[in-house]
Amino acid sequence: MDKKSIFKRGRIRMLATNSPKSPEGCGVENLGPCGFNFAYGTYAGVGSDSFPFKGPVSLKELKENEEINLELMEKVKAAKVKFIAYTNFANFREGAFSKKEVEAMAAEHLKFRWTFDMPGRRYACFNKPAFRKFLFDKCVYMIKDLGATGIGWDNVGMQVGAKMNCVCKYCREKYSQEVGENLDEIGTREAILEDAEVHQKNKTFKEEKKEWENTKYRRYLEWRERDQAEFFKKLREDVEKAVGRKVIWLANGHLIGAYYVKRAIKYHQFDGNGNEAGYTYPPNLNVYGYKMGTAIGQNKDITYTWSRVRESVPTSSMVKIMSAEAVAFGGTFIPWNIYFACEPNLVNAQRKVTQFLARWEELYASEEDIADITILYSYNSEEYASQSAEPKGISELLTDMCIPFEIAILERDLTLSWCKNKKVLILPNIEMLSKNDFNILKQFADKGGRLIITGNTGYFDEDYKVRKEKLKGKNVRWRENCVGTEHSTNRLYGPDMAQMLKPPDEKFKKAVAELLLEKSVETNLQQTTGMNLTKNKENINVHLVNYDLNRYGHRKLGSAKNVRVAVKHQGRLSNAWYISFDIPGDIMRLKTKKKGKWIEALVPELIHYGIVQFRQ
């Protein structure tokens, strides 16, 4: 299959390489040519290949490691894969530059702060010519001199919110010219929003509403978003002109956050969207990041996740499950390479999954998701109101209930005809609903459309006018509390250590059961298993991911035995196969039986991951 077509499908597998200084090398030499095998890694000398973490460094320090980096690229070339070079955005390590250089690049906030509260890490301003030149020179060197295929940007969501309001002369002049207002006036709002946690916890809803009811501040946010999008577009154009070819441009935008999501949809300046979710190895979930990335790119961009563990380093099973979870839900996983330097067996675990993906490249590249439920996400509500973590929480609720779902973007996708094609819509605490969007949903509900609504959905319109009317209908179910956020927050704190996982909200489960009248898939799986449903050609694929790991105070993997999976056969599906890297030869035929419109398959044992594929 043509690599370019796979890239457009957004189903690339990018293997995270080791630090080039690792005893195990980079781990790419055994991959072989495959559309999924892009390597995403760190060059020696960028400051992210060491422990303790140094932070982004100067181009001089990067060049001092040129010999070892060229050795790495020889291995990448021999493996016939392409290399995406990690680089940081919007901050740098103070000690790597002279005092004059620091002043020329550093952001100027009303209140000084270190990046991530790490002394020595400085925020940068991308409107300052010196910092723009530094990033340009660094990108050109890594691509033209070292041979990288593209750049993977980290921390792209920075320099947008009130706390990141740089008031340097370049920002002030640009804001005045483009918006016609004084940037210093926006800076005074920093005192109001200084402590985000206090702002969220100690203010009543009405007080919070009044503080956000500031059209000048909204114009400022929109300018910052547009300004950063234009910066990345111009930088990419300049870099491509300098190196004489197209480059891949990826971004870790921390997908749980409207600042990045809104830019990615409106301006589409990147080929892929990443989510650094924090500490999310099993039994944590990363499904929301993959589904949100798919929604942003409409299944045409790469979606990837970075994560780490709290304990020390992950186990081999953790790496396998994280990698499998990614492809099951439409993305790719990139573990921190420092782990691979510490534990050589992790390289083998990652390699096993990656080589499996290479063998089943055709299947993954041609898949399309099937969803029983659609979660509506609103970037305006999150940015200007308080949708916050509710969509993520709902996604985890549905995953724990083994219900296939998708995420849609309200501002881009919502129309009455679009609603008619959806089985069930969930509106997760969308406090700000425009008059037009409310009317569309009202018509949908009045005509029997199935809605599950949580929190303060529809509380006010785009002008912050409180709305007294609520969405009603025979197929509308309200949960006044934010059940998704509550579930996500307390998910790993069940009733006792033997259970650990908190069960889904019963009223939410009842609402789903009442409205989801035509399920696409049924199973006897428990909460510790994730499931995604896809189709390709005439086949139906049920992806199964085992999260039963790192529970009960130990890290042992618990397998699931005698897993039953059933789908509607519609008179054409007649047999089922199990595809997994856990079984010899990757594939085995399953026992099946038909029950009316359903065909059921029995999986003897789910260890890490597998696909039940129903065929004609």
XYZ file of C-alpha atoms in Angstrom, residues 105-579:
475
model
C 13.931 35.665 23.090
C 12.160 35.619 26.465
C 8.468 36.385 26.884
C 7.654 39.382 29.084
C 4.787 38.618 31.469
C 3.459 41.017 34.078
C 4.469 38.480 36.698
C 7.643 36.451 36.152
C 7.319 32.662 36.182
C 9.511 29.740 35.214
C 8.196 27.322 32.598
C 6.496 24.407 34.398
C 7.895 25.888 37.639
C 11.328 24.549 36.633
C 14.086 27.063 37.475
C 16.152 27.766 34.377
C 13.321 27.106 31.901
C 12.154 30.372 30.320
C 9.025 31.117 28.341
C 9.758 32.496 24.890
C 7.796 34.875 22.680
C 7.351 33.739 19.092
C 6.788 37.333 17.997
C 10.358 38.214 18.917
C 12.618 38.054 15.811
C 15.469 36.378 17.716
C 13.315 33.447 18.835
C 11.755 33.051 15.390
C 15.234 32.872 13.869
C 16.358 30.343 16.485
C 13.461 28.011 15.663
C 13.979 28.443 11.917
C 17.711 27.674 12.106
C 17.082 24.666 14.363
C 14.428 23.186 12.063
C 16.528 23.664 8.946
C 19.548 22.036 10.607
C 17.603 18.993 11.823
C 15.936 18.465 8.441
C 18.604 19.514 5.939
C 21.789 18.535 7.785
C 20.624 15.597 9.897
C 17.981 14.244 7.532
C 14.748 14.409 9.547
C 11.515 14.053 7.572
C 9.626 16.490 9.752
C 9.247 18.207 13.103
C 7.183 17.130 16.096
C 6.420 20.251 18.122
C 5.879 20.022 21.867
C 3.853 22.379 24.109
C 2.063 24.084 21.228
C -0.825 25.130 23.463
C 1.315 27.709 25.259
C 1.239 31.501 24.874
C -2.511 31.814 24.423
C -4.365 32.189 27.752
C -4.371 35.171 30.088
C -1.521 33.833 32.217
C 0.632 33.604 29.076
C -0.048 37.174 27.989
C 3.321 38.460 26.764
C 3.410 42.261 26.750
C 6.734 42.758 24.943
C 6.947 45.602 22.428
C 6.504 43.232 19.483
C 3.247 41.815 20.882
C 1.948 45.264 21.865
C 2.674 46.750 18.447
C 1.208 43.799 16.568
C -1.947 43.731 18.711
C -2.466 47.455 18.257
C -2.051 47.206 14.473
C -4.241 44.139 13.968
C -6.940 44.627 16.618
C -6.740 48.339 17.314
C -6.642 47.919 21.097
C -4.142 48.224 23.921
C -2.609 44.892 24.956
C -1.681 46.297 28.376
C -5.378 46.470 29.276
C -5.691 42.740 28.680
C -2.735 42.194 30.965
C -4.618 43.660 33.908
C -6.989 40.682 33.734
C -4.082 38.473 34.783
C -4.783 39.490 38.387
C -8.330 38.170 38.048
C -7.309 34.853 36.519
C -3.937 34.479 38.276
C -4.811 31.308 40.154
C -6.887 29.110 37.877
C -7.710 26.598 40.615
C -9.009 29.260 42.997
C -10.951 30.783 40.125
C -12.688 27.486 39.402
C -13.238 26.292 42.974
C -14.192 29.423 44.870
C -16.418 31.302 42.439
C -20.103 30.667 42.008
C -21.332 30.042 38.491
C -22.814 33.556 38.135
C -19.650 35.268 39.369
C -17.596 33.207 36.943
C -19.959 34.144 34.121
C -19.496 37.856 34.839
C -15.712 37.590 34.725
C -15.749 35.866 31.354
C -18.305 38.325 29.987
C -15.611 40.483 28.484
C -15.707 40.844 24.717
C -12.328 42.565 24.753
C -10.746 39.522 26.375
C -12.442 37.230 23.865
C -11.008 39.295 21.025
C -7.597 38.956 22.651
C -7.855 35.146 22.808
C -8.952 34.956 19.192
C -6.011 37.155 18.176
C -3.520 34.976 20.078
C -4.918 31.858 18.431
C -4.761 33.406 14.963
C -1.318 34.871 15.619
C 0.163 31.517 16.638
C -1.487 29.684 13.730
C -0.030 32.208 11.272
C 3.382 31.855 12.908
C 3.472 28.085 12.385
C 2.213 28.411 8.823
C 4.876 30.992 7.934
C 7.651 29.038 9.697
C 6.731 25.893 7.800
C 6.726 27.729 4.473
C 10.145 29.242 5.211
C 11.627 25.925 6.338
C 10.296 24.058 3.293
C 11.723 26.729 1.014
C 15.108 26.514 2.749
C 15.342 22.686 2.608
C 13.793 22.402 -0.858
C 11.006 19.916 -0.017
C 7.799 19.372 1.940
C 8.094 18.462 5.626
C 5.771 16.760 8.099
C 4.512 19.103 10.831
C 3.098 17.530 14.005
C 1.997 19.184 17.250
C 1.444 18.144 20.844
C -1.455 20.450 21.609
C -2.698 18.705 24.778
C -6.055 17.923 23.185
C -7.992 18.476 26.396
C -8.132 22.241 25.923
C -10.002 24.602 23.623
C -7.025 26.841 22.840
C -5.396 24.206 20.676
C -8.497 22.358 19.440
C -10.071 25.531 18.088
C -6.873 26.526 16.235
C -6.351 23.042 14.823
C -9.865 22.994 13.350
C -9.988 26.573 12.082
C -6.473 26.809 10.665
C -5.316 23.193 10.201
C -1.619 24.091 10.314
C -0.437 20.594 11.340
C -0.507 17.107 9.808
C -1.125 15.457 13.153
C -2.426 16.244 16.630
C -0.832 14.952 19.812
C -2.025 14.684 23.371
C 0.413 14.510 26.285
C -2.071 13.033 28.702
C 0.216 12.772 31.727
C 0.318 9.536 33.704
C -2.031 7.372 31.709
C -0.705 3.826 31.507
C -3.298 1.089 32.273
C -5.716 1.026 33.926
C -5.975 4.693 32.896
C -7.533 5.477 29.520
C -6.278 7.511 26.545
C -9.329 6.972 24.377
C -10.503 10.588 24.528
C -7.276 11.897 22.999
C -7.478 9.498 20.055
C -11.168 10.135 19.426
C -10.697 13.900 19.716
C -7.737 13.784 17.334
C -9.843 11.827 14.857
C -12.616 14.417 15.177
C -10.231 17.327 14.630
C -8.617 15.828 11.533
C -11.794 14.083 10.327
C -9.835 10.825 10.126
C -7.209 12.300 7.783
C -4.526 13.379 10.273
C -2.209 11.494 12.591
C -3.344 11.291 16.211
C -0.825 10.378 18.887
C -0.361 10.309 22.660
C 2.632 10.685 24.955
C 2.481 9.331 28.464
C 4.523 8.077 31.405
C 4.109 6.174 34.665
C 4.398 7.367 38.248
C 6.093 4.296 39.698
C 9.398 4.324 37.733
C 9.282 2.630 34.333
C 6.438 0.711 32.654
C 6.371 -3.055 32.274
C 6.437 -4.815 28.896
C 2.703 -5.469 29.157
C 2.041 -1.789 29.809
C 3.923 -0.823 26.645
C 2.056 -3.434 24.589
C -1.350 -2.353 25.893
C -0.636 1.357 25.420
C 0.514 0.716 21.843
C -2.488 -1.514 21.155
C -4.964 0.943 22.668
C -3.677 3.597 20.273
C -4.253 1.633 17.068
C -7.531 0.213 18.362
C -8.934 3.735 18.709
C -7.326 5.258 15.618
C -3.985 6.694 16.735
C -0.437 5.923 17.770
C 1.369 5.878 21.098
C 4.793 7.386 21.795
C 6.369 6.320 25.106
C 9.039 8.470 26.692
C 12.348 7.239 25.312
C 14.096 7.563 28.688
C 12.229 4.400 29.731
C 13.723 2.466 26.840
C 17.219 3.463 27.894
C 16.500 2.058 31.369
C 14.743 -1.164 30.351
C 15.962 -2.943 27.162
C 13.018 -5.371 27.251
C 10.680 -2.479 26.492
C 12.289 -2.091 23.067
C 11.345 -5.684 22.273
C 7.793 -5.154 23.526
C 7.313 -2.097 21.338
C 8.956 -3.819 18.387
C 6.615 -6.804 18.679
C 3.558 -4.581 18.377
C 5.045 -2.475 15.589
C 5.990 -5.474 13.475
C 2.498 -6.884 14.005
C 1.057 -3.629 12.664
C 3.316 -3.845 9.628
C 1.925 -7.291 8.826
C -1.669 -6.037 9.132
C -1.098 -2.683 7.475
C -3.926 -3.109 4.935
C -6.501 -3.734 7.670
C -5.638 -0.693 9.782
C -5.222 1.709 6.859
C -8.673 0.987 5.410
C -10.749 1.093 8.615
C -13.676 3.395 9.314
C -15.187 3.807 12.770
C -18.726 2.708 13.611
C -20.326 4.656 16.458
C -23.504 4.038 18.430
C -23.225 7.296 20.358
C -21.883 10.742 19.400
C -20.396 13.118 21.982
C -20.728 16.764 20.947
C -17.710 18.898 21.867
C -17.888 22.696 21.816
C -14.639 24.638 21.818
C -16.499 27.914 22.342
C -18.202 26.574 25.444
C -14.925 25.273 26.832
C -13.018 28.456 26.061
C -15.617 30.993 27.102
C -17.616 29.000 29.663
C -16.977 25.772 31.556
C -17.416 22.640 29.455
C -14.027 21.641 30.858
C -13.373 17.926 31.415
C -16.925 16.659 30.936
C -16.462 15.360 27.341
C -13.379 13.401 28.425
C -15.296 11.992 31.383
C -18.213 10.918 29.192
C -15.772 9.193 26.835
C -14.361 7.211 29.773
C -17.858 6.322 30.966
C -18.759 4.927 27.547
C -15.442 3.082 27.270
C -16.036 1.431 30.638
C -19.504 0.456 29.395
C -18.023 -1.070 26.188
C -20.086 1.208 23.922
C -18.506 2.407 20.648
C -18.686 6.181 20.286
C -17.362 9.114 18.295
C -16.697 12.787 19.024
C -18.045 15.560 16.807
C -17.283 19.285 16.834
C -20.457 21.264 17.488
C -19.330 24.492 15.780
C -18.315 22.644 12.607
C -20.640 19.640 12.341
C -24.026 20.460 13.872
C -26.909 20.689 11.398
C -30.419 19.269 11.563
C -29.762 16.807 8.721
C -26.531 15.687 10.447
C -28.447 15.039 13.700
C -30.944 12.788 11.924
C -28.182 10.294 11.096
C -27.138 9.858 14.740
C -28.543 7.203 17.071
C -27.877 9.102 20.321
C -26.298 12.521 20.927
C -24.656 13.449 24.238
C -24.360 17.127 25.187
C -21.714 17.188 27.948
C -22.129 20.365 30.015
C -22.169 22.656 26.960
C -23.004 25.774 28.977
C -22.733 28.133 26.011
C -25.075 27.208 23.173
C -25.623 29.770 20.433
C -29.197 30.654 19.490
C -28.827 28.826 16.176
C -27.341 25.666 17.718
C -29.991 25.600 20.446
C -32.761 25.848 17.824
C -31.272 22.963 15.816
C -31.120 20.749 18.897
C -34.610 21.841 19.959
C -36.044 20.820 16.566
C -34.182 17.523 16.808
C -35.553 16.866 20.303
C -39.105 17.918 19.356
C -39.091 15.367 16.527
C -38.080 12.519 18.831
C -34.295 12.858 18.586
C -32.431 11.020 21.337
C -30.374 13.303 23.627
C -28.501 12.735 26.869
C -27.671 16.055 28.511
C -25.403 16.727 31.495
C -24.541 19.719 33.661
C -25.530 23.282 32.738
C -25.964 22.638 29.016
C -27.576 25.603 27.251
C -27.458 27.874 30.316
C -26.686 30.929 28.192
C -26.270 31.927 24.558
C -23.267 33.368 22.698
C -24.020 36.822 24.153
C -24.025 35.443 27.719
C -27.768 35.973 28.056
C -29.241 33.422 30.459
C -31.619 31.069 28.702
C -34.745 30.042 30.639
C -35.884 27.438 28.111
C -34.546 23.875 28.339
C -34.279 21.158 25.735
C -37.204 18.785 26.210
C -38.697 15.767 24.473
C -39.824 12.200 25.011
C -36.327 10.971 24.171
C -34.357 13.558 26.163
C -32.637 12.517 29.385
C -31.058 15.054 31.757
C -28.338 14.483 34.360
C -28.027 17.803 36.210
C -24.610 16.904 37.589
C -21.484 16.416 35.460
C -21.478 12.621 35.609
C -18.548 12.344 33.207
C -16.243 14.545 35.245
C -17.244 12.755 38.448
C -16.549 9.360 36.881
C -13.200 10.382 35.404
C -12.028 12.005 38.647
C -12.919 9.029 40.820
C -12.563 6.222 38.275
C -9.520 4.603 39.911
C -10.940 4.927 43.420
C -13.569 2.214 43.603
C -15.437 0.968 46.672
C -12.472 -1.136 47.800
C -8.967 -2.183 46.729
C -10.275 -5.457 45.321
C -12.361 -3.568 42.762
C -10.337 -0.359 42.416
C -12.359 0.831 39.420
C -15.470 2.847 40.221
C -18.527 1.480 38.363
C -20.356 3.762 35.901
C -23.189 5.989 37.123
C -26.405 3.928 37.257
C -28.711 6.726 36.099
C -26.445 7.393 33.134
C -26.438 3.677 32.274
C -30.238 3.671 32.469
C -30.479 6.672 30.121
C -28.221 4.940 27.593
C -30.209 1.699 27.854
C -33.494 3.553 27.264
C -32.273 5.483 24.228
C -29.799 3.175 22.499
C -32.379 0.846 20.999
C -30.225 -0.571 18.195
C -26.777 -1.578 19.388
C -24.130 -2.423 16.821
C -22.246 -4.828 19.086
C -22.897 -6.820 22.253
C -20.384 -8.446 24.578
C -19.900 -9.980 28.012
C -16.785 -7.839 28.581
C -16.193 -6.203 31.943
C -15.191 -2.625 32.799
C -11.495 -3.486 32.528
C -11.727 -3.940 28.741
C -11.979 -1.246 26.078
C -13.752 -1.824 22.764
C -13.883 -0.031 19.423
C -15.931 -0.963 16.373
C -14.764 -0.441 12.775
C -15.465 -1.654 9.265
C -13.401 -2.154 6.139
C -14.649 -3.532 2.854
C -17.263 -6.128 3.853
C -15.720 -6.934 7.236
C -16.675 -5.789 10.752
C -13.797 -5.421 13.230
C -14.199 -5.388 17.006
C -11.000 -4.153 18.709
C -10.522 -5.401 22.278
C -8.015 -3.791 24.687
C -7.284 -5.281 28.102
C -6.781 -2.620 30.810
C -6.673 -5.118 33.679
C -3.143 -4.207 34.715
C -1.402 -2.266 37.482
C -4.311 -2.763 39.868
C -4.630 -4.188 43.395
C -1.249 -2.728 44.374
C 0.755 -4.830 41.911
C 1.474 -4.802 38.182
C 0.373 -8.298 37.141
C -1.668 -8.596 33.962
C -5.066 -10.270 34.264
C -6.404 -11.878 31.088
C -10.077 -12.181 30.140
C -11.296 -15.688 29.249
C -14.255 -16.806 27.129
C -15.003 -13.376 25.718
C -18.231 -13.315 23.733
C -18.663 -10.727 20.973
C -21.719 -10.424 18.740
C -22.586 -8.118 15.810
C -25.531 -7.827 13.427
C -24.787 -10.175 10.532
C -27.446 -8.779 8.151
C -27.437 -12.092 6.321
C -23.910 -11.718 4.975
C -21.431 -12.312 7.813
C -20.765 -16.011 8.243
C -17.453 -16.535 10.063
C -15.099 -14.836 12.538
C -11.332 -14.663 13.060
C -9.180 -13.487 15.939
C -6.163 -11.330 15.041
